[in-house]
Amino acid sequence: MAAFVYRAANRRGQTIDGVMEAPDVRAVIEQLQRDTYYPIQVTPRDSTGRDTAGRDAKSQTLRPAWSGLGARRVAGRDLVAFTQRLATLLEAGLPLDRALAIQAELAPSARLRSITNDVLASVRGGTSLADAFAKHHPQPFSRLYVNMVRAGERSGALDSTLKRMAEFLEEAQGLRDALVSALIYPALLTAVGTAAVVFLMTFVIPRFADIFRDLGGAIPPPTRVLLAVSGWLQHFWWLLGLGGLTAALAGRLVLSTAGGRLEADRLLLRLPVLRAVLLEYEVARLARTLGALLHSGVSLVAALALVKETSSNRYLARAVGGLGDGVKRGAGLAKPMAEAGVFPALAIHMVRVGEETGRLEDMLLKVGATFEADTRRRLKRLIALAEPGIILVMGLLVGFIVVAMLLAIFSISEIPL
């Protein structure tokens, strides 16, 4: 029998240190799990009372290997892979510190490697994993991420909680990628068309203007309009830049205030075309987040408070705050949702069914999946309508320029030589 030094966490997240005699590391881990402890670190102890790595068995605090890379962000895909691997390693029975050490070796970026080493040092120093993650809030670990990990530690199901978190992050990342991919072509089409029109108006048309001016004679009205617009762009283009900059600064100033951001988000949800897409997207995120938190053991009131803080739309966030007040009064979740007058009727009915059957968290996840699918379908239809519209507008602009130039060219033949 060999002696092993261990550090473990109980269901309340408190860490304990001790020494246990067992045939191997695996036996120590199994015994701690039977005693309702979560192993953090298990190492053999030599005759001097130190672990085999040469560190004091009662004091193994390491300093974080920070390299001044805090300005760079961790990509969403990297965070998903990090969470999936950590869940797999813990599910396989590895101690938490060893799983984190492996994660540091496999990190795809220096930023994530540095964060993982810092988390590892904190865990070895007796800090819970959630508190170690919280040091790096909000990038890359959001409050949602930290609280789900904390709930997993308290319930003794950290591996399954991390697996659920990985699924949540992957689905959220997939929805964002789908939205970005769907918007790339219309944005590129608009940019190329605008660049072509600007090039014609600022470089091509002025050369024809000089020719017409030298020849004299009457210029057709469409050509005069074209030349006037071209001349204005040549001489006062800076006004457009100044106006755009002023509008951007004014918008930033308004959005920086709580009232301005709330009003802007309210107006976004009232746009006739984009309202349905924005509302379904936000409801999908809110429902999926709330369902994941409830599955991890977070109370409904606390989960609603977290969802309110993570919502990107302040108007909906205020409505979620009202849901929390309704739950505290004992009104449940479906009734306050109906009273808010913001949430779709389908979401309200599905939540009501979840409350009646006692499977609210599962129904919330279904609400998220349903509205996410609806968002993708509606966005595809919207873009399918927008692309021909963009092409039509650009075609009309370019066609007007071509017709105006042709009329001017034809009028040259009427000028006496």
Short mmCIF file of C-alpha atoms in Angstrom, two decimals:
data_model
loop_
_atom_site.label_atom_id
_atom_site.label_comp_id
_atom_site.label_asym_id
_atom_site.label_seq_id
_atom_site.Cartn_x
_atom_site.Cartn_y
_atom_site.Cartn_z
CA MET A 1 0.00 0.00 0.00
CA ALA A 2 1.30 3.45 -0.92
CA ALA A 3 0.46 6.82 0.61
CA PHE A 4 -1.19 9.49 -1.54
CA VAL A 5 -1.70 13.16 -0.83
CA TYR A 6 -5.06 14.40 -2.07
CA ARG A 7 -7.09 17.58 -2.34
CA ALA A 8 -10.85 17.26 -2.87
CA ALA A 9 -13.99 19.41 -2.80
CA ASN A 10 -17.25 18.64 -1.05
CA ARG A 11 -20.76 19.43 -2.31
CA ARG A 12 -20.59 22.96 -0.89
CA GLY A 13 -17.46 23.70 -2.91
CA GLN A 14 -15.11 23.65 0.12
CA THR A 15 -11.71 22.02 -0.37
CA ILE A 16 -10.00 19.59 2.02
CA ASP A 17 -6.46 18.16 2.09
CA GLY A 18 -5.46 14.76 3.38
CA VAL A 19 -3.39 11.60 3.06
CA MET A 20 -4.78 8.17 2.15
CA GLU A 21 -3.19 4.74 1.78
CA ALA A 22 -4.33 2.87 -1.32
CA PRO A 23 -2.95 0.53 -4.01
CA ASP A 24 -2.98 3.26 -6.69
CA VAL A 25 -4.32 6.69 -7.63
CA ARG A 26 -7.49 5.21 -9.09
CA ALA A 27 -8.40 3.62 -5.77
CA VAL A 28 -7.99 6.98 -3.98
CA ILE A 29 -10.28 8.67 -6.52
CA GLU A 30 -12.94 5.97 -6.18
CA GLN A 31 -12.85 6.15 -2.37
CA LEU A 32 -13.20 9.94 -2.39
CA GLN A 33 -16.13 9.70 -4.78
CA ARG A 34 -17.80 7.13 -2.53
CA ASP A 35 -17.37 9.60 0.34
CA THR A 36 -19.19 12.25 -1.79
CA TYR A 37 -16.02 14.25 -2.42
CA TYR A 38 -14.85 15.49 -5.81
CA PRO A 39 -11.12 14.82 -6.36
CA ILE A 40 -9.10 17.84 -7.40
CA GLN A 41 -5.57 16.46 -7.09
CA VAL A 42 -4.07 13.10 -6.07
CA THR A 43 -0.27 12.57 -5.97
CA PRO A 44 2.02 9.92 -4.42
CA ARG A 45 3.88 10.95 -1.25
CA ASP A 46 7.50 10.05 -0.61
CA SER A 47 9.13 9.47 2.78
CA THR A 48 9.90 13.19 3.30
CA GLY A 49 6.24 14.17 3.14
CA ARG A 50 6.55 15.77 -0.26
CA ASP A 51 4.79 14.74 -3.44
CA THR A 52 6.72 13.19 -6.31
CA ALA A 53 6.89 16.50 -8.15
CA GLY A 54 9.04 17.94 -5.33
CA ARG A 55 6.33 20.26 -3.95
CA ASP A 56 5.15 20.42 -0.38
CA ALA A 57 2.08 18.19 -0.02
CA LYS A 58 0.33 20.80 2.11
CA SER A 59 1.19 23.82 0.02
CA GLN A 60 1.14 23.47 -3.72
CA THR A 61 0.22 26.98 -4.83
CA LEU A 62 1.71 27.89 -8.18
CA ARG A 63 2.02 31.34 -9.65
CA PRO A 64 0.10 32.00 -12.83
CA ALA A 65 2.20 32.03 -15.96
CA TRP A 66 0.71 35.25 -17.33
CA SER A 67 2.38 36.65 -20.39
CA GLY A 68 0.61 39.96 -20.98
CA LEU A 69 -1.75 38.60 -23.59
CA GLY A 70 -4.90 39.89 -21.91
CA ALA A 71 -5.87 42.11 -24.81
CA ARG A 72 -6.55 39.20 -27.13
CA ARG A 73 -9.86 37.35 -27.02
CA VAL A 74 -10.47 33.62 -26.98
CA ALA A 75 -12.41 32.47 -30.03
CA GLY A 76 -15.84 30.96 -29.44
CA ARG A 77 -14.86 27.71 -31.16
CA ASP A 78 -11.79 27.39 -28.90
CA LEU A 79 -13.95 27.80 -25.79
CA VAL A 80 -16.35 25.11 -27.05
CA ALA A 81 -13.45 22.69 -27.65
CA PHE A 82 -11.97 23.54 -24.23
CA THR A 83 -15.24 22.76 -22.47
CA GLN A 84 -15.82 19.53 -24.41
CA ARG A 85 -12.32 18.21 -23.67
CA LEU A 86 -12.51 19.11 -19.99
CA ALA A 87 -15.85 17.33 -19.64
CA THR A 88 -14.45 14.24 -21.39
CA LEU A 89 -11.32 14.13 -19.21
CA LEU A 90 -13.30 14.48 -15.98
CA GLU A 91 -15.81 11.87 -17.12
CA ALA A 92 -12.88 9.50 -17.70
CA GLY A 93 -11.95 9.85 -14.02
CA LEU A 94 -8.91 12.14 -14.26
CA PRO A 95 -8.27 14.52 -11.36
CA LEU A 96 -9.19 18.10 -12.09
CA ASP A 97 -5.64 19.44 -11.95
CA ARG A 98 -4.36 16.80 -14.35
CA ALA A 99 -7.24 17.49 -16.74
CA LEU A 100 -6.41 21.20 -16.67
CA ALA A 101 -2.71 20.46 -17.23
CA ILE A 102 -3.63 18.43 -20.33
CA GLN A 103 -5.88 21.28 -21.46
CA ALA A 104 -2.96 23.70 -21.18
CA GLU A 105 -0.86 21.48 -23.43
CA LEU A 106 -3.66 21.17 -26.01
CA ALA A 107 -4.65 24.85 -26.02
CA PRO A 108 -4.70 26.17 -29.62
CA SER A 109 -3.71 29.73 -28.64
CA ALA A 110 -1.24 31.32 -26.27
CA ARG A 111 -4.04 33.33 -24.65
CA LEU A 112 -6.11 30.24 -23.77
CA ARG A 113 -2.97 28.38 -22.62
CA SER A 114 -2.10 31.24 -20.27
CA ILE A 115 -5.64 31.34 -18.87
CA THR A 116 -5.67 27.57 -18.36
CA ASN A 117 -2.35 27.68 -16.48
CA ASP A 118 -3.71 30.46 -14.29
CA VAL A 119 -6.86 28.43 -13.56
CA LEU A 120 -4.71 25.39 -12.79
CA ALA A 121 -2.59 27.38 -10.35
CA SER A 122 -5.71 28.68 -8.59
CA VAL A 123 -7.23 25.20 -8.30
CA ARG A 124 -4.00 23.77 -6.88
CA GLY A 125 -4.04 26.61 -4.38
CA GLY A 126 -7.42 25.50 -3.04
CA THR A 127 -9.73 27.69 -5.13
CA SER A 128 -12.85 26.12 -6.61
CA LEU A 129 -12.98 25.78 -10.38
CA ALA A 130 -15.87 28.25 -10.65
CA ASP A 131 -13.98 30.90 -8.67
CA ALA A 132 -10.89 30.29 -10.80
CA PHE A 133 -12.97 30.80 -13.94
CA ALA A 134 -14.60 33.90 -12.43
CA LYS A 135 -11.19 35.62 -12.34
CA HIS A 136 -11.35 35.70 -16.14
CA HIS A 137 -14.92 37.03 -16.42
CA PRO A 138 -16.20 38.13 -18.91
CA GLN A 139 -13.64 36.84 -21.40
CA PRO A 140 -13.72 33.99 -22.01
CA PHE A 141 -15.86 32.76 -19.10
CA SER A 142 -19.21 34.52 -18.85
CA ARG A 143 -21.29 34.69 -15.68
CA LEU A 144 -23.49 32.00 -17.15
CA TYR A 145 -20.45 29.74 -17.62
CA VAL A 146 -19.15 30.41 -14.11
CA ASN A 147 -22.50 29.83 -12.40
CA MET A 148 -23.17 26.60 -14.28
CA VAL A 149 -19.74 25.31 -13.24
CA ARG A 150 -20.44 26.37 -9.66
CA ALA A 151 -23.75 24.52 -9.73
CA GLY A 152 -22.00 21.45 -11.12
CA GLU A 153 -19.41 21.51 -8.35
CA ARG A 154 -22.06 21.80 -5.65
CA SER A 155 -24.13 18.97 -7.08
CA GLY A 156 -21.12 16.69 -7.58
CA ALA A 157 -21.85 16.39 -11.32
CA LEU A 158 -19.22 18.69 -12.77
CA ASP A 159 -18.47 16.48 -15.78
CA SER A 160 -22.10 16.26 -16.91
CA THR A 161 -22.57 20.00 -16.31
CA LEU A 162 -19.55 20.80 -18.45
CA LYS A 163 -20.84 18.47 -21.16
CA ARG A 164 -24.19 20.29 -21.10
CA MET A 165 -22.37 23.63 -21.18
CA ALA A 166 -20.35 22.50 -24.20
CA GLU A 167 -23.54 21.54 -26.03
CA PHE A 168 -25.07 24.90 -25.16
CA LEU A 169 -22.02 26.83 -26.37
CA GLU A 170 -21.80 24.78 -29.56
CA GLU A 171 -25.46 25.38 -30.41
CA ALA A 172 -25.17 29.10 -29.65
CA GLN A 173 -21.99 29.34 -31.75
CA GLY A 174 -23.69 27.45 -34.57
CA LEU A 175 -26.59 29.92 -34.58
CA ARG A 176 -24.22 32.89 -34.66
CA ASP A 177 -22.20 31.33 -37.47
CA ALA A 178 -25.39 30.67 -39.43
CA LEU A 179 -26.48 34.29 -39.04
CA VAL A 180 -23.09 35.63 -40.10
CA SER A 181 -22.86 33.26 -43.08
CA ALA A 182 -26.35 34.24 -44.22
CA LEU A 183 -25.48 37.94 -44.10
CA ILE A 184 -22.12 37.72 -45.88
CA TYR A 185 -23.46 37.58 -49.44
CA PRO A 186 -25.94 40.49 -49.12
CA ALA A 187 -23.30 42.61 -47.38
CA LEU A 188 -20.70 41.79 -50.04
CA LEU A 189 -23.20 42.49 -52.83
CA THR A 190 -24.09 45.86 -51.30
CA ALA A 191 -20.44 46.81 -50.78
CA VAL A 192 -19.40 45.91 -54.33
CA GLY A 193 -22.41 47.67 -55.88
CA THR A 194 -21.84 50.81 -53.82
CA ALA A 195 -18.13 50.83 -54.70
CA ALA A 196 -18.99 50.53 -58.41
CA VAL A 197 -21.44 53.45 -58.28
CA VAL A 198 -18.98 55.62 -56.33
CA PHE A 199 -16.22 54.82 -58.85
CA LEU A 200 -18.45 55.81 -61.78
CA MET A 201 -19.61 59.01 -60.11
CA THR A 202 -16.19 60.21 -58.96
CA PHE A 203 -13.82 59.02 -61.71
CA VAL A 204 -15.68 58.21 -64.90
CA ILE A 205 -18.44 60.85 -65.05
CA PRO A 206 -16.12 63.87 -64.41
CA ARG A 207 -14.11 63.00 -67.55
CA PHE A 208 -17.26 63.03 -69.67
CA ALA A 209 -18.24 66.31 -68.03
CA ASP A 210 -15.05 67.91 -69.37
CA ILE A 211 -15.82 66.61 -72.87
CA PHE A 212 -19.37 67.98 -72.80
CA ARG A 213 -18.15 71.32 -71.47
CA ASP A 214 -15.62 71.67 -74.30
CA LEU A 215 -18.11 70.78 -77.01
CA GLY A 216 -20.90 73.01 -75.70
CA GLY A 217 -24.53 72.49 -76.66
CA ALA A 218 -27.58 71.38 -74.72
CA ILE A 219 -27.15 68.51 -72.27
CA PRO A 220 -30.12 66.16 -71.62
CA PRO A 221 -31.81 66.57 -68.18
CA PRO A 222 -30.80 63.09 -66.88
CA THR A 223 -27.18 63.87 -67.74
CA ARG A 224 -27.38 67.26 -65.98
CA VAL A 225 -28.68 65.54 -62.84
CA LEU A 226 -25.89 62.99 -63.08
CA LEU A 227 -23.23 65.66 -63.56
CA ALA A 228 -24.61 67.71 -60.65
CA VAL A 229 -24.50 64.73 -58.30
CA SER A 230 -21.01 63.81 -59.49
CA GLY A 231 -19.76 67.36 -58.98
CA TRP A 232 -21.23 67.51 -55.50
CA LEU A 233 -19.54 64.23 -54.56
CA GLN A 234 -16.22 65.49 -55.88
CA HIS A 235 -16.27 68.72 -53.92
CA PHE A 236 -18.27 67.81 -50.80
CA TRP A 237 -17.46 64.14 -50.21
CA TRP A 238 -16.05 65.14 -46.86
CA LEU A 239 -19.54 66.14 -45.74
CA LEU A 240 -20.67 62.53 -46.16
CA GLY A 241 -17.74 61.33 -44.06
CA LEU A 242 -18.37 63.98 -41.43
CA GLY A 243 -22.07 63.18 -41.36
CA GLY A 244 -21.40 59.46 -41.01
CA LEU A 245 -18.89 60.07 -38.21
CA THR A 246 -21.28 62.42 -36.41
CA ALA A 247 -24.12 59.91 -36.69
CA ALA A 248 -21.86 57.11 -35.38
CA LEU A 249 -20.71 59.19 -32.40
CA ALA A 250 -24.26 60.33 -31.64
CA GLY A 251 -25.51 56.74 -31.81
CA ARG A 252 -22.70 55.58 -29.55
CA LEU A 253 -23.49 58.34 -27.07
CA VAL A 254 -27.19 57.46 -27.03
CA LEU A 255 -26.53 53.73 -26.66
CA SER A 256 -24.13 54.36 -23.79
CA THR A 257 -27.02 55.58 -21.63
CA ALA A 258 -29.46 53.14 -20.05
CA GLY A 259 -32.52 54.96 -21.37
CA GLY A 260 -31.13 55.32 -24.88
CA ARG A 261 -30.16 51.65 -25.11
CA LEU A 262 -33.58 50.60 -23.80
CA GLU A 263 -35.42 52.77 -26.33
CA ALA A 264 -33.20 51.60 -29.21
CA ASP A 265 -33.81 47.94 -28.34
CA ARG A 266 -37.55 48.61 -28.06
CA LEU A 267 -37.59 50.21 -31.52
CA LEU A 268 -35.65 47.27 -32.97
CA LEU A 269 -38.36 44.91 -31.78
CA ARG A 270 -40.99 47.06 -33.52
CA LEU A 271 -39.41 47.11 -36.98
CA PRO A 272 -41.97 45.61 -39.36
CA VAL A 273 -39.58 43.31 -41.25
CA LEU A 274 -36.85 42.52 -38.72
CA ARG A 275 -39.07 42.28 -35.64
CA ALA A 276 -39.91 38.59 -36.02
CA VAL A 277 -36.29 37.56 -36.67
CA LEU A 278 -34.87 39.58 -33.78
CA LEU A 279 -37.56 38.46 -31.34
CA GLU A 280 -37.24 34.77 -32.22
CA TYR A 281 -33.45 34.96 -31.99
CA GLU A 282 -33.55 36.59 -28.55
CA VAL A 283 -36.25 34.24 -27.23
CA ALA A 284 -34.26 31.23 -28.47
CA ARG A 285 -31.17 32.43 -26.58
CA LEU A 286 -33.09 33.26 -23.42
CA ALA A 287 -34.99 29.95 -23.34
CA ARG A 288 -31.91 27.85 -24.07
CA THR A 289 -29.87 29.67 -21.41
CA LEU A 290 -32.62 29.38 -18.81
CA GLY A 291 -33.14 25.69 -19.55
CA ALA A 292 -29.41 24.96 -19.28
CA LEU A 293 -29.20 26.73 -15.92
CA LEU A 294 -32.21 24.87 -14.51
CA HIS A 295 -30.76 21.56 -15.72
CA SER A 296 -27.57 22.37 -13.81
CA GLY A 297 -29.46 22.85 -10.56
CA VAL A 298 -29.67 26.66 -10.45
CA SER A 299 -32.91 27.93 -8.92
CA LEU A 300 -35.44 29.59 -11.22
CA VAL A 301 -35.13 33.02 -9.58
CA ALA A 302 -31.32 32.96 -9.73
CA ALA A 303 -31.42 31.64 -13.32
CA LEU A 304 -33.73 34.46 -14.41
CA ALA A 305 -31.37 37.00 -12.83
CA LEU A 306 -28.48 35.54 -14.82
CA VAL A 307 -30.51 35.44 -18.03
CA LYS A 308 -31.43 39.09 -17.53
CA GLU A 309 -27.76 40.06 -17.32
CA THR A 310 -26.71 37.99 -20.33
CA SER A 311 -29.49 39.25 -22.63
CA SER A 312 -28.24 41.48 -25.46
CA ASN A 313 -31.59 43.29 -25.77
CA ARG A 314 -32.25 45.59 -22.81
CA TYR A 315 -36.00 45.77 -23.50
CA LEU A 316 -36.33 42.00 -23.25
CA ALA A 317 -33.98 42.00 -20.25
CA ARG A 318 -36.38 44.30 -18.42
CA ALA A 319 -39.21 41.92 -19.27
CA VAL A 320 -37.14 39.01 -17.89
CA GLY A 321 -36.68 40.99 -14.68
CA GLY A 322 -40.46 41.16 -14.42
CA LEU A 323 -40.60 37.38 -14.79
CA GLY A 324 -38.36 37.04 -11.76
CA ASP A 325 -40.71 39.23 -9.72
CA GLY A 326 -43.66 37.08 -10.83
CA VAL A 327 -41.89 33.88 -9.81
CA LYS A 328 -41.15 35.35 -6.38
CA ARG A 329 -44.86 36.09 -5.97
CA GLY A 330 -45.66 32.46 -6.74
CA ALA A 331 -47.26 33.18 -10.13
CA GLY A 332 -45.03 30.70 -11.96
CA LEU A 333 -43.32 31.55 -15.23
CA ALA A 334 -45.98 31.28 -17.96
CA LYS A 335 -48.38 33.81 -16.43
CA PRO A 336 -45.78 36.62 -16.05
CA MET A 337 -44.61 35.90 -19.61
CA ALA A 338 -48.16 36.43 -20.89
CA GLU A 339 -48.53 39.62 -18.83
CA ALA A 340 -45.26 41.03 -20.21
CA GLY A 341 -46.78 41.28 -23.69
CA VAL A 342 -43.41 40.70 -25.37
CA PHE A 343 -42.93 36.96 -25.64
CA PRO A 344 -44.47 34.94 -28.50
CA ALA A 345 -47.65 32.99 -27.74
CA LEU A 346 -46.04 29.67 -28.71
CA ALA A 347 -43.28 30.16 -26.13
CA ILE A 348 -45.86 30.97 -23.44
CA HIS A 349 -47.95 27.86 -24.19
CA MET A 350 -44.89 25.59 -24.24
CA VAL A 351 -43.69 26.98 -20.90
CA ARG A 352 -47.15 26.48 -19.42
CA VAL A 353 -47.11 22.84 -20.53
CA GLY A 354 -43.67 22.44 -18.98
CA GLU A 355 -44.90 23.78 -15.66
CA GLU A 356 -47.95 21.53 -15.70
CA THR A 357 -45.89 18.41 -16.43
CA GLY A 358 -43.05 19.30 -14.06
CA ARG A 359 -40.49 19.35 -16.90
CA LEU A 360 -39.94 23.06 -17.24
CA GLU A 361 -36.21 22.83 -18.00
CA ASP A 362 -36.74 20.31 -20.82
CA MET A 363 -39.55 22.39 -22.30
CA LEU A 364 -37.41 25.53 -22.19
CA LEU A 365 -34.70 23.76 -24.15
CA LYS A 366 -37.34 22.73 -26.69
CA VAL A 367 -38.52 26.34 -26.89
CA GLY A 368 -34.93 27.38 -27.62
CA ALA A 369 -34.52 24.72 -30.31
CA THR A 370 -37.90 25.55 -31.90
CA PHE A 371 -37.30 29.28 -32.10
CA GLU A 372 -33.72 28.78 -33.25
CA ALA A 373 -34.98 26.71 -36.19
CA ASP A 374 -37.66 29.34 -36.89
CA THR A 375 -35.00 32.06 -36.83
CA ARG A 376 -32.91 30.26 -39.42
CA ARG A 377 -35.89 29.65 -41.71
CA ARG A 378 -37.17 33.21 -41.42
CA LEU A 379 -33.70 34.64 -42.00
CA LYS A 380 -33.25 32.53 -45.13
CA ARG A 381 -36.57 33.78 -46.50
CA LEU A 382 -35.71 37.37 -45.64
CA ILE A 383 -32.33 37.14 -47.36
CA ALA A 384 -33.92 35.38 -50.36
CA LEU A 385 -36.10 38.47 -50.73
CA ALA A 386 -33.35 40.97 -49.93
CA GLU A 387 -30.83 39.72 -52.50
CA PRO A 388 -33.03 40.43 -55.56
CA GLY A 389 -33.95 43.78 -54.02
CA ILE A 390 -30.30 44.77 -53.66
CA ILE A 391 -29.55 43.63 -57.21
CA LEU A 392 -32.57 45.59 -58.49
CA VAL A 393 -31.57 48.80 -56.72
CA MET A 394 -27.96 48.56 -57.91
CA GLY A 395 -29.16 47.73 -61.43
CA LEU A 396 -31.43 50.78 -61.49
CA LEU A 397 -28.60 53.05 -60.33
CA VAL A 398 -26.11 51.71 -62.84
CA GLY A 399 -28.79 51.69 -65.55
CA PHE A 400 -29.60 55.35 -64.88
CA ILE A 401 -25.93 56.24 -65.17
CA VAL A 402 -25.57 54.33 -68.45
CA VAL A 403 -28.74 55.83 -69.95
CA ALA A 404 -27.74 59.35 -68.92
CA MET A 405 -24.33 58.90 -70.55
CA LEU A 406 -25.81 57.42 -73.73
CA LEU A 407 -28.26 60.33 -74.05
CA ALA A 408 -25.35 62.73 -73.71
CA ILE A 409 -23.31 60.84 -76.32
CA PHE A 410 -26.25 60.82 -78.75
CA SER A 411 -26.70 64.56 -78.23
CA ILE A 412 -23.12 65.15 -79.37
CA SER A 413 -24.19 64.40 -82.95
CA GLU A 414 -26.57 67.36 -82.81
CA ILE A 415 -23.85 69.82 -81.85
CA PRO A 416 -22.74 71.87 -84.95
CA LEU A 417 -19.05 71.37 -85.71
#
